[in-house]
Coordinates of C-alpha atoms in Angstrom, one line a residue:
M1 CA -67.6 58.9 -47.3
R2 CA -66.6 57.0 -44.2
H3 CA -65.9 53.6 -45.8
N4 CA -63.8 51.3 -43.5
K5 CA -63.3 53.9 -40.8
K6 CA -64.6 52.1 -37.7
F7 CA -61.5 52.7 -35.6
N8 CA -62.1 54.9 -32.5
H9 CA -59.3 57.5 -32.3
L10 CA -60.3 58.4 -28.7
S11 CA -59.6 62.1 -29.5
R12 CA -55.9 61.5 -29.5
Q13 CA -53.1 61.4 -32.1
K14 CA -51.5 58.1 -33.0
G15 CA -48.5 58.3 -30.6
H16 CA -50.7 59.3 -27.7
R17 CA -53.3 56.7 -28.5
D18 CA -50.7 53.9 -28.8
A19 CA -49.2 54.9 -25.4
L20 CA -52.6 54.9 -23.8
L21 CA -53.6 51.5 -25.1
R22 CA -50.1 50.1 -24.2
N23 CA -50.4 51.4 -20.6
L24 CA -54.0 50.1 -20.3
T25 CA -53.0 46.7 -21.6
I26 CA -50.1 46.4 -19.2
S27 CA -52.3 47.4 -16.3
L28 CA -54.9 44.9 -17.4
L29 CA -52.4 42.1 -17.6
L30 CA -50.8 42.8 -14.2
H31 CA -53.9 43.6 -12.2
K32 CA -56.4 41.4 -14.2
R33 CA -59.2 44.1 -13.8
I34 CA -59.2 47.8 -14.4
F35 CA -61.8 50.6 -14.3
T36 CA -61.9 53.0 -17.3
T37 CA -64.4 54.7 -19.6
V38 CA -66.5 52.5 -21.9
A39 CA -64.9 53.9 -25.1
K40 CA -61.4 53.2 -23.8
A41 CA -62.4 49.7 -22.6
K42 CA -63.8 48.8 -26.1
A43 CA -60.6 50.1 -27.8
L44 CA -58.5 48.2 -25.2
R45 CA -60.4 44.9 -26.0
V46 CA -59.5 45.3 -29.7
Y47 CA -55.9 46.0 -28.8
A48 CA -55.3 43.4 -26.1
E49 CA -57.2 40.3 -27.3
P50 CA -54.9 39.6 -30.3
L51 CA -51.9 39.8 -28.0
I52 CA -53.5 37.3 -25.6
T53 CA -54.1 35.0 -28.6
R54 CA -50.4 35.3 -29.5
S55 CA -49.5 34.2 -26.0
K56 CA -51.1 30.8 -26.5
K57 CA -48.1 29.7 -28.6
D58 CA -45.0 30.4 -26.5
D59 CA -42.1 30.9 -28.9
M60 CA -39.5 33.6 -29.4
A61 CA -41.3 35.2 -32.4
N62 CA -44.5 35.7 -30.5
R63 CA -42.7 37.0 -27.4
R64 CA -40.8 39.5 -29.5
L65 CA -43.9 40.6 -31.3
V66 CA -45.9 41.1 -28.1
F67 CA -42.9 42.9 -26.5
S68 CA -42.8 45.3 -29.5
Y69 CA -46.4 46.3 -28.6
L70 CA -46.1 46.4 -24.8
Q71 CA -42.4 47.2 -24.1
N72 CA -42.7 45.9 -20.6
K73 CA -40.9 42.7 -19.5
E74 CA -43.1 42.0 -16.4
A75 CA -46.3 42.3 -18.5
V76 CA -44.9 39.9 -21.2
K77 CA -43.8 37.5 -18.5
E78 CA -47.2 37.5 -16.9
L79 CA -48.9 37.2 -20.3
F80 CA -46.9 34.2 -21.4
G81 CA -47.0 32.6 -18.0
V82 CA -50.1 32.9 -15.9
V83 CA -52.5 34.3 -18.4
A84 CA -51.6 32.0 -21.3
E85 CA -52.0 29.0 -19.0
K86 CA -55.6 30.0 -18.0
V87 CA -56.8 30.9 -21.6
A88 CA -55.2 27.9 -23.3
E89 CA -58.5 26.2 -24.0
R90 CA -60.6 29.3 -24.7
P91 CA -61.1 30.0 -28.4
G92 CA -61.5 33.8 -27.9
G93 CA -63.3 36.4 -25.9
Y94 CA -60.7 36.8 -23.2
T95 CA -62.0 40.0 -21.7
R96 CA -65.4 41.1 -20.2
I97 CA -66.7 44.7 -20.1
L98 CA -69.2 45.5 -17.4
K99 CA -70.6 49.0 -17.2
T100 CA -70.5 50.5 -13.8
G101 CA -72.4 53.8 -14.1
H102 CA -71.3 57.4 -14.6
R103 CA -68.3 59.3 -13.3
L104 CA -69.2 62.1 -10.9
G105 CA -66.9 64.8 -12.4
D106 CA -67.9 64.8 -16.0
N107 CA -70.7 62.1 -16.2
A108 CA -68.5 59.9 -18.4
E109 CA -69.8 56.4 -18.7
M110 CA -67.5 54.1 -16.8
A111 CA -66.8 50.4 -17.2
M112 CA -64.8 47.6 -15.6
I113 CA -62.8 45.5 -18.0
E114 CA -61.4 42.2 -16.7
L115 CA -59.8 39.0 -17.9
V116 CA -62.6 36.4 -18.0
D117 CA -60.7 33.5 -16.5
F118 CA -59.5 35.4 -13.4
N119 CA -62.9 36.3 -11.8
E120 CA -63.4 33.7 -9.2
N121 CA -67.0 34.8 -8.4
M122 CA -68.2 34.3 -12.0
L123 CA -66.3 31.0 -12.3
A124 CA -68.0 29.7 -9.2
E125 CA -71.5 30.6 -10.6
G126 CA -70.7 29.2 -14.0
G127 CA -69.6 25.8 -12.4
A128 CA -72.9 25.6 -10.5
K129 CA -75.0 25.7 -13.7
K130 CA -76.2 22.3 -15.0
G131 CA -76.1 23.0 -18.7
K132 CA -77.2 25.3 -21.5
T133 CA -80.8 26.1 -21.6
R134 CA -82.4 27.7 -24.7
R135 CA -84.9 30.4 -24.2
T136 CA -87.8 30.6 -26.6
R137 CA -90.8 32.9 -27.0
R138 CA -93.2 29.9 -26.9
G139 CA -91.9 28.8 -23.5
G140 CA -90.9 25.3 -24.6
K141 CA -92.4 21.9 -23.8
K142 CA -93.3 20.9 -20.2
N143 CA -91.9 17.8 -18.6
A144 CA -93.8 14.5 -19.4
A145 CA -94.6 14.0 -15.7
E146 CA -96.2 17.5 -15.3
A147 CA -98.2 17.4 -18.5
P148 CA -100.8 14.7 -17.6
E149 CA -101.3 16.3 -14.2
A150 CA -102.1 19.7 -15.7
A151 CA -104.5 18.1 -18.2
A152 CA -106.4 15.9 -15.7
P153 CA -108.1 18.6 -13.6
A154 CA -109.4 20.3 -16.8
T155 CA -111.1 17.1 -18.0
E156 CA -112.7 16.5 -14.5
Q157 CA -114.0 20.0 -14.6
N158 CA -115.6 19.5 -18.0
E159 CA -117.3 16.3 -16.9
A160 CA -118.8 17.9 -13.9
E161 CA -120.5 20.6 -16.0

């Protein structure tokens, strides 16, 4: 039985998988956006997001713990400096995975994984929105100004008949 075996091993042994996820995380932190396969992107999200959460509290214990995972001084400096400053108010969900199609060579499903707060195009679109709108199957209620106008022609038609 496969109880509690949800972890994707990515067809690699533990040392190789750790090195892969470490390198992907370092690249993500330094470049803010990377292109990889969907499976690796999903595994990277599970690996990187707890480290980003650690960076919110900048103390020596968290720096040492993150450095034990990444083993790259530049990436740790970037994480606790620029990245932590941007994600300070966000309660989670620091990365976004966007599928980009299939790779030509082996038809692998590709994706772009990026840090959410570093995409200027998405931030500009998000700032233009007025507020949250809830979508329903019923379509919701119409505005009070539009409702009498819509009902008035129907009553005039009925009276003419």
